[in-house]
Coordinates of C-alpha atoms in Angstrom, one line a residue:
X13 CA 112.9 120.3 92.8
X14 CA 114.3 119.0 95.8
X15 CA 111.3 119.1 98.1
X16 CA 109.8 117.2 95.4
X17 CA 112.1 114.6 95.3
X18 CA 112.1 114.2 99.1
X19 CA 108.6 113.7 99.1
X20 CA 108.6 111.2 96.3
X21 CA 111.5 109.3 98.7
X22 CA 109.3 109.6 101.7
X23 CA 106.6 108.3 100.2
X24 CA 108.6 105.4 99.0
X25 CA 109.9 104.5 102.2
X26 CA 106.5 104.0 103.9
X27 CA 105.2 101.6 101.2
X28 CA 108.8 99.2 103.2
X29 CA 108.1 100.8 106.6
X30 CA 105.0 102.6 107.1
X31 CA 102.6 99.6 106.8
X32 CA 100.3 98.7 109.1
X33 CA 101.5 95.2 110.8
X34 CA 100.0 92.1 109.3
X35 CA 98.5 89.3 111.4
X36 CA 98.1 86.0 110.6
X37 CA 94.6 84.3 109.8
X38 CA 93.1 82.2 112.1
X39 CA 90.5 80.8 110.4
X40 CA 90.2 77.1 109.7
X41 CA 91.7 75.8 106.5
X42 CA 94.1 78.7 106.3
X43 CA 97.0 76.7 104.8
X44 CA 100.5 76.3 103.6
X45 CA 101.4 74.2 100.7
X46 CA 104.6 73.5 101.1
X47 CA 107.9 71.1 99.5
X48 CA 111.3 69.4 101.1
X49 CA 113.6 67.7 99.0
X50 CA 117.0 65.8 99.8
X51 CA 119.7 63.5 98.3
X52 CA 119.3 60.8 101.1
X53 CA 116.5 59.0 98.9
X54 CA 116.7 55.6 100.3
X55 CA 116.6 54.0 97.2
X56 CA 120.1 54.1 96.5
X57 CA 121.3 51.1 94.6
X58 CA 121.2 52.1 91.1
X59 CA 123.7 54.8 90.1
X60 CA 122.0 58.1 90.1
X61 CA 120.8 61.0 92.4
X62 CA 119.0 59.6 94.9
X63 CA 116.3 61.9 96.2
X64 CA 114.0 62.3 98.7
X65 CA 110.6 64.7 98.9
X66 CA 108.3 65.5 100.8
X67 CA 105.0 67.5 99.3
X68 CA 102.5 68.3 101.8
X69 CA 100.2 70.9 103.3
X70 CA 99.9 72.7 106.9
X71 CA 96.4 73.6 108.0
X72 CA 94.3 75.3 110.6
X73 CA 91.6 73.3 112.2
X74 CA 89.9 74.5 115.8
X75 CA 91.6 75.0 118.7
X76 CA 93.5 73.3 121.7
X77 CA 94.3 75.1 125.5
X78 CA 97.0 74.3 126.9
X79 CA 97.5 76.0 130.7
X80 CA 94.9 78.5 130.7
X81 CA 96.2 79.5 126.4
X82 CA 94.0 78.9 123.8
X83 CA 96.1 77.9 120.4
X84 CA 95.3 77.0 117.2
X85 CA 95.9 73.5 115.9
X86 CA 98.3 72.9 113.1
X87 CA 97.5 69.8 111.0
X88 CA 100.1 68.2 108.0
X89 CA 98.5 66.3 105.5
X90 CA 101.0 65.2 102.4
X91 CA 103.0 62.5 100.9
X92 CA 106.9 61.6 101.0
X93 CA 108.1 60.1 97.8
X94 CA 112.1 58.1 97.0
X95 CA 113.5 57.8 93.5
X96 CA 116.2 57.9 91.1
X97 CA 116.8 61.5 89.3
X98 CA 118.9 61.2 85.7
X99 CA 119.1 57.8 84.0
X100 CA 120.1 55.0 86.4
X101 CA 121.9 51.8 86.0
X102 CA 120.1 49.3 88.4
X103 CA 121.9 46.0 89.2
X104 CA 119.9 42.5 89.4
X105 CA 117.3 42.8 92.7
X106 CA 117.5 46.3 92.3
X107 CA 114.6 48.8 91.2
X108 CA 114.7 52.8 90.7
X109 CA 110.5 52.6 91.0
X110 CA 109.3 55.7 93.0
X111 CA 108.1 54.7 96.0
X112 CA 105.6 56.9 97.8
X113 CA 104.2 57.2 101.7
X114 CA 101.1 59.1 102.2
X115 CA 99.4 60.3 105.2
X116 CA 96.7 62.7 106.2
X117 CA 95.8 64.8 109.3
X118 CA 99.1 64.3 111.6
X119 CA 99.1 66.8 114.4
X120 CA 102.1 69.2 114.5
X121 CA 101.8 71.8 117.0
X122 CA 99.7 74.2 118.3
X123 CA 100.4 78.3 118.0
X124 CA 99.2 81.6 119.0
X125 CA 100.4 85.2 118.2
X126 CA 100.4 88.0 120.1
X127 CA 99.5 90.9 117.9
X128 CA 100.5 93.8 119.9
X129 CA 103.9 92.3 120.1
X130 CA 104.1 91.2 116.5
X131 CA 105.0 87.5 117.5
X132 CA 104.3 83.9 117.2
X133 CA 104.1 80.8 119.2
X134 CA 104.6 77.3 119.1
X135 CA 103.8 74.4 121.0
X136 CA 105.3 71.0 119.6
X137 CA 103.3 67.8 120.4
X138 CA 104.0 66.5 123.4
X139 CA 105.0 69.5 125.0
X140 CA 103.5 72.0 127.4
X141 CA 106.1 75.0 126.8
X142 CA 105.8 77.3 124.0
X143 CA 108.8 78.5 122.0
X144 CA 108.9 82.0 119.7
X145 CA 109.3 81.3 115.9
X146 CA 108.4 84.4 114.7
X147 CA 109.3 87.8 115.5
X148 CA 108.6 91.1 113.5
X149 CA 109.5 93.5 116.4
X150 CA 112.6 93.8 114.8
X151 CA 115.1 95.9 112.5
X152 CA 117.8 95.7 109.8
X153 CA 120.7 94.4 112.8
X154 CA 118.8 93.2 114.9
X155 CA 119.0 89.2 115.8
X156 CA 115.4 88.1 114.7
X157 CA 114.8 85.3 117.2
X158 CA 117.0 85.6 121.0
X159 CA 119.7 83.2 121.1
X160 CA 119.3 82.6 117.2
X161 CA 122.4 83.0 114.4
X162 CA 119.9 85.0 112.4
X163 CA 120.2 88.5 111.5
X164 CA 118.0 90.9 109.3
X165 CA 119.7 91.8 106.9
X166 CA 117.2 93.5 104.9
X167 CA 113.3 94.9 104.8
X168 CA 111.7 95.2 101.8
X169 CA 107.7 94.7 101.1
X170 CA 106.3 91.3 98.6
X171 CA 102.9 92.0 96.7
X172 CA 100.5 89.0 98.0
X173 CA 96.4 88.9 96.6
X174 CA 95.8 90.8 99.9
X175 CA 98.5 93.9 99.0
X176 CA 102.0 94.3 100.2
X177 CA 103.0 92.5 102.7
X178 CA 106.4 93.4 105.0
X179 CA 109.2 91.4 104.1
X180 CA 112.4 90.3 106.3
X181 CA 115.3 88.9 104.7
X182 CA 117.5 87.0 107.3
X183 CA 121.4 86.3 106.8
X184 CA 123.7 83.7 108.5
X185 CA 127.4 83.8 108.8
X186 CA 128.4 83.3 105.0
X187 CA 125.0 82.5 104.1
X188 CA 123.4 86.1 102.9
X189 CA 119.7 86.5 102.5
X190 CA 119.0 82.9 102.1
X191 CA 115.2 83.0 103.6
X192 CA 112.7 86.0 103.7
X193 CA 109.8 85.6 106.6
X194 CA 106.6 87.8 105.7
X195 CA 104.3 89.0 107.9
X196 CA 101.0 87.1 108.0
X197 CA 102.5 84.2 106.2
X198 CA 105.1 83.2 107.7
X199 CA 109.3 82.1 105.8
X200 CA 110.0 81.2 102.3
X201 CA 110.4 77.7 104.0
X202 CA 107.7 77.1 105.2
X203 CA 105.1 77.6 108.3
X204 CA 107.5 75.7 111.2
X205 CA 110.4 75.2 109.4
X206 CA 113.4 75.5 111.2
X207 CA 115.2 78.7 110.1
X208 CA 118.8 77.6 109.1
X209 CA 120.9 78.5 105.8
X210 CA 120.0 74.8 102.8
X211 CA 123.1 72.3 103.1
X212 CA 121.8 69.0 102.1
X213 CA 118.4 69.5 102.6
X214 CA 116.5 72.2 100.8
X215 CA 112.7 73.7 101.9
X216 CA 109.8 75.8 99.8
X217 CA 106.8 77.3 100.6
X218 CA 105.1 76.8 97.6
X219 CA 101.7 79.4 98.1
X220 CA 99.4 80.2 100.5
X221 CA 96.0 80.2 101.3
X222 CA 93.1 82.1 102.5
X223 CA 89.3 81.1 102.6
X224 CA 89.8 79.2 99.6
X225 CA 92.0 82.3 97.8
X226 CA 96.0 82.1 97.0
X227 CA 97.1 85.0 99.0
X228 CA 100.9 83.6 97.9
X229 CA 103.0 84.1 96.0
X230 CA 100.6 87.2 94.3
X231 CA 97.2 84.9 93.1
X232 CA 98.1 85.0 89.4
X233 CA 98.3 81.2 89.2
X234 CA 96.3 78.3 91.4
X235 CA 97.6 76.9 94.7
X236 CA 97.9 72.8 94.3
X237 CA 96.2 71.6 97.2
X238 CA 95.2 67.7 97.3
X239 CA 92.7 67.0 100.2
X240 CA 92.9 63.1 100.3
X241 CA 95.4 60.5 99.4
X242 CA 93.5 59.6 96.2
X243 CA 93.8 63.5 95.4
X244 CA 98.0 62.9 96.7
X245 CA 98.4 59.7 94.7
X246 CA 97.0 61.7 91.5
X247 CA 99.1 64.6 92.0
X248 CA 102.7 63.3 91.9
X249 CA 104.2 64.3 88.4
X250 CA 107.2 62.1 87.8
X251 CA 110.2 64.6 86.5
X252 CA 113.7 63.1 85.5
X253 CA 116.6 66.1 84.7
X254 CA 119.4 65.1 82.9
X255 CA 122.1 66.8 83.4
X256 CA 122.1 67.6 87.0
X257 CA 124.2 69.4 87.6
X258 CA 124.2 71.3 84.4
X259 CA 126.1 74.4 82.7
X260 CA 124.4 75.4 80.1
X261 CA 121.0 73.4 79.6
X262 CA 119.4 70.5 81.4
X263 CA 116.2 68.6 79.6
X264 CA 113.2 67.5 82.0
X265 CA 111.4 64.2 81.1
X266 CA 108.1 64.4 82.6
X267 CA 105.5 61.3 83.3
X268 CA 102.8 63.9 81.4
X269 CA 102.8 66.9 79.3
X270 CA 103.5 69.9 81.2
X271 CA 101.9 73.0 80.1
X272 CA 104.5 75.4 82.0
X273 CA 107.3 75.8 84.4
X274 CA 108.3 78.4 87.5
X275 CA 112.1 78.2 88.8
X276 CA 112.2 79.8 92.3
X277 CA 115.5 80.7 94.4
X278 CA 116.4 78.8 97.3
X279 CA 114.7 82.1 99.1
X280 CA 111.6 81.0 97.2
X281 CA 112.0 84.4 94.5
X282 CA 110.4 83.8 91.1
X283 CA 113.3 84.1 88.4
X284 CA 112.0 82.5 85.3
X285 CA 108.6 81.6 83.9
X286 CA 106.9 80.0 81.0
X287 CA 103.9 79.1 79.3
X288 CA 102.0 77.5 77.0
X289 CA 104.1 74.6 76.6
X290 CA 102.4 70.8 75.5
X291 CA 105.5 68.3 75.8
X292 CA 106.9 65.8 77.7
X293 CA 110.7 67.2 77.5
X294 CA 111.5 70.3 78.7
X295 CA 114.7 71.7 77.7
X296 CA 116.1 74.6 80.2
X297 CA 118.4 77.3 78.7
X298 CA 120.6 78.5 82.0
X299 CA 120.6 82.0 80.5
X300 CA 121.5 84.7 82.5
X301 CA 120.7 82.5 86.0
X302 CA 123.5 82.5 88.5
X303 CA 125.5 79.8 89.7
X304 CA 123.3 78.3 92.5
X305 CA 120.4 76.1 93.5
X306 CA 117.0 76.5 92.5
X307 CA 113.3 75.0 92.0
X308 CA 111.8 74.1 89.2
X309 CA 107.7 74.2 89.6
X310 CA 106.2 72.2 86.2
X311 CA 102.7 72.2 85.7
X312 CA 100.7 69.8 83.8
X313 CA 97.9 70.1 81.2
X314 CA 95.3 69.0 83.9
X315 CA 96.6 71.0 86.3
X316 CA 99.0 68.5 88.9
X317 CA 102.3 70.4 90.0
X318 CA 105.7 68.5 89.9
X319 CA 108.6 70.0 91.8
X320 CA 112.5 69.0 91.2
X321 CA 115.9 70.5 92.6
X322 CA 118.1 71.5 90.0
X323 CA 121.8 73.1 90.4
X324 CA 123.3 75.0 88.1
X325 CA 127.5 75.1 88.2

């Protein structure tokens, strides 16, 4: 009985630590769909959260040397979008109208991995010295970039379209397990976002894709990503929650029907989702959720995504 169990636990271990190391694609188009959201929206005269996001994508597309290294260039396409969340009280010359900046094909760095090492480099514009943001040469302890405050606190494996991929959960002082970078893809933040524990600002990767495939999160459900700023304009959802903050239940007005929502964790974990919804107003039982921050994914009845930060006290 007990050599059976110990093979049983053996063999669970090496689905965490036996796999074989995961690089990342270099093909063009590989790319990261990702979200940033704020309270520094600069529309701030009428009374209400004002909040600023940024939805956009990160892509592959050809090369660039720089010295005698060849890199792959990292392109952002995307829009950045101020308004009013919850009802707002606008005085005279004032207007809580979204306003909305969009932009394609901005250069923002060039990287390169070496796989042998397990790491990954970038090169920000204007620069000519690389700097490591990823490194999965490491252990539960161990300080996952030199000189960084962040420690691996645990390793665990996430199922993507393409199997399980390692998973490393960093911590930060206070902050426990607040981002998880995976092999291949990259943090729950997003491709070059910089590794530090939410404050004011809060970041999501929101899926990931392969040769026209969602590797991440597992596949299940499609990967949002608008390739022009016709495709941008038509995409933004407008979502108004009321209350938030909330205790027990917020409501989500939304500028179309939604046909379901996903809340994520601020690590970008799934912990609720629904379907087969066809309303406007969403209302959003707290449940068994934590105290904490979250995001709430909705999707719409033709398919456009809107995203919104909620808190929960």
């Amino acid at each position: 009985m007990k050599k059976g169990l110990l093979i049983i636990g053996v063999a669970l271990c090496g689905i965490t630590y036996g796999q074989q190391y995961q690089p990342f694609s270099e093909a063009d188009n590989t790319t990261w769909v990702e979200w940033t959201g704020n309270g520094h929206g600069f529309n701030c005269c009428c009374s209400g959260t004002c909040v600023h996001e940024e939805n956009y994508k990160l892509f592959i597309d050809g090369d660039t040397t720089i010295g005698s290294t060849i890199y792959k260039k990292i392109y952002r396409t995307g829009s950045d979008k101020d308004y009013v969340s919850g009802p707002a009280t606008c005085p005279q010359g004032c207007t809580n109208t979204p306003a909305y900046v969009y932009y394609e094909n901005i250069y923002q760095a060039a990287i390169r991995q070496d796989i042998n090492m397990k790491q990954v480099f970038a090169v920000n514009p204007g620069q000519n010295t690389e700097t490591l943001i990823y490194d999965f040469n490491v252990m539960v302890g161990d300080t996952f970039i030199p000189g960084s405050d962040n420690v691996v606190a645990e390793i665990d494996s996430v199922l993507t379209n393409l199997g399980y991929r390692k998973r490393y959960w960093l911590s930060q002082g206070a902050a426990s397990k607040y981002v998880a970078v995976i092999e291949g893809i990259g943090s729950t933040y997003g491709l070059l976002t910089e590794l530090v524990p939410p404050f004011e600002t809060t970041w999501m990767l929101n899926c990931y894709v392969e040769q026209d495939s969602t590797i991440y999160p597992d596949g299940t459900l499609p990967c949002d990503i608008p390739t022009s700023l016709t495709d941008l304009h038509a995409a933004e959802v407008s979502l108004n929650v009321f209350p938030n903050p909330f205790d027990k239940a917020t409501t989500i007005r939304s500028s179309v029907a939604c046909s379901s929502y996903r809340i994520y964790s601020l690590a970008g974990e799934l912990v609720r989702r629904q379907e087969g919804l066809s309303d406007t107003n969403l209302t959003i039982e707290r449940g068994s959720l934590p105290t904490g921050m979250y995001f709430i994914e909705v999707m719409s009845e033709d398919g456009l995504l809107g995203r919104q930060r909620i808190i929960i006290q």
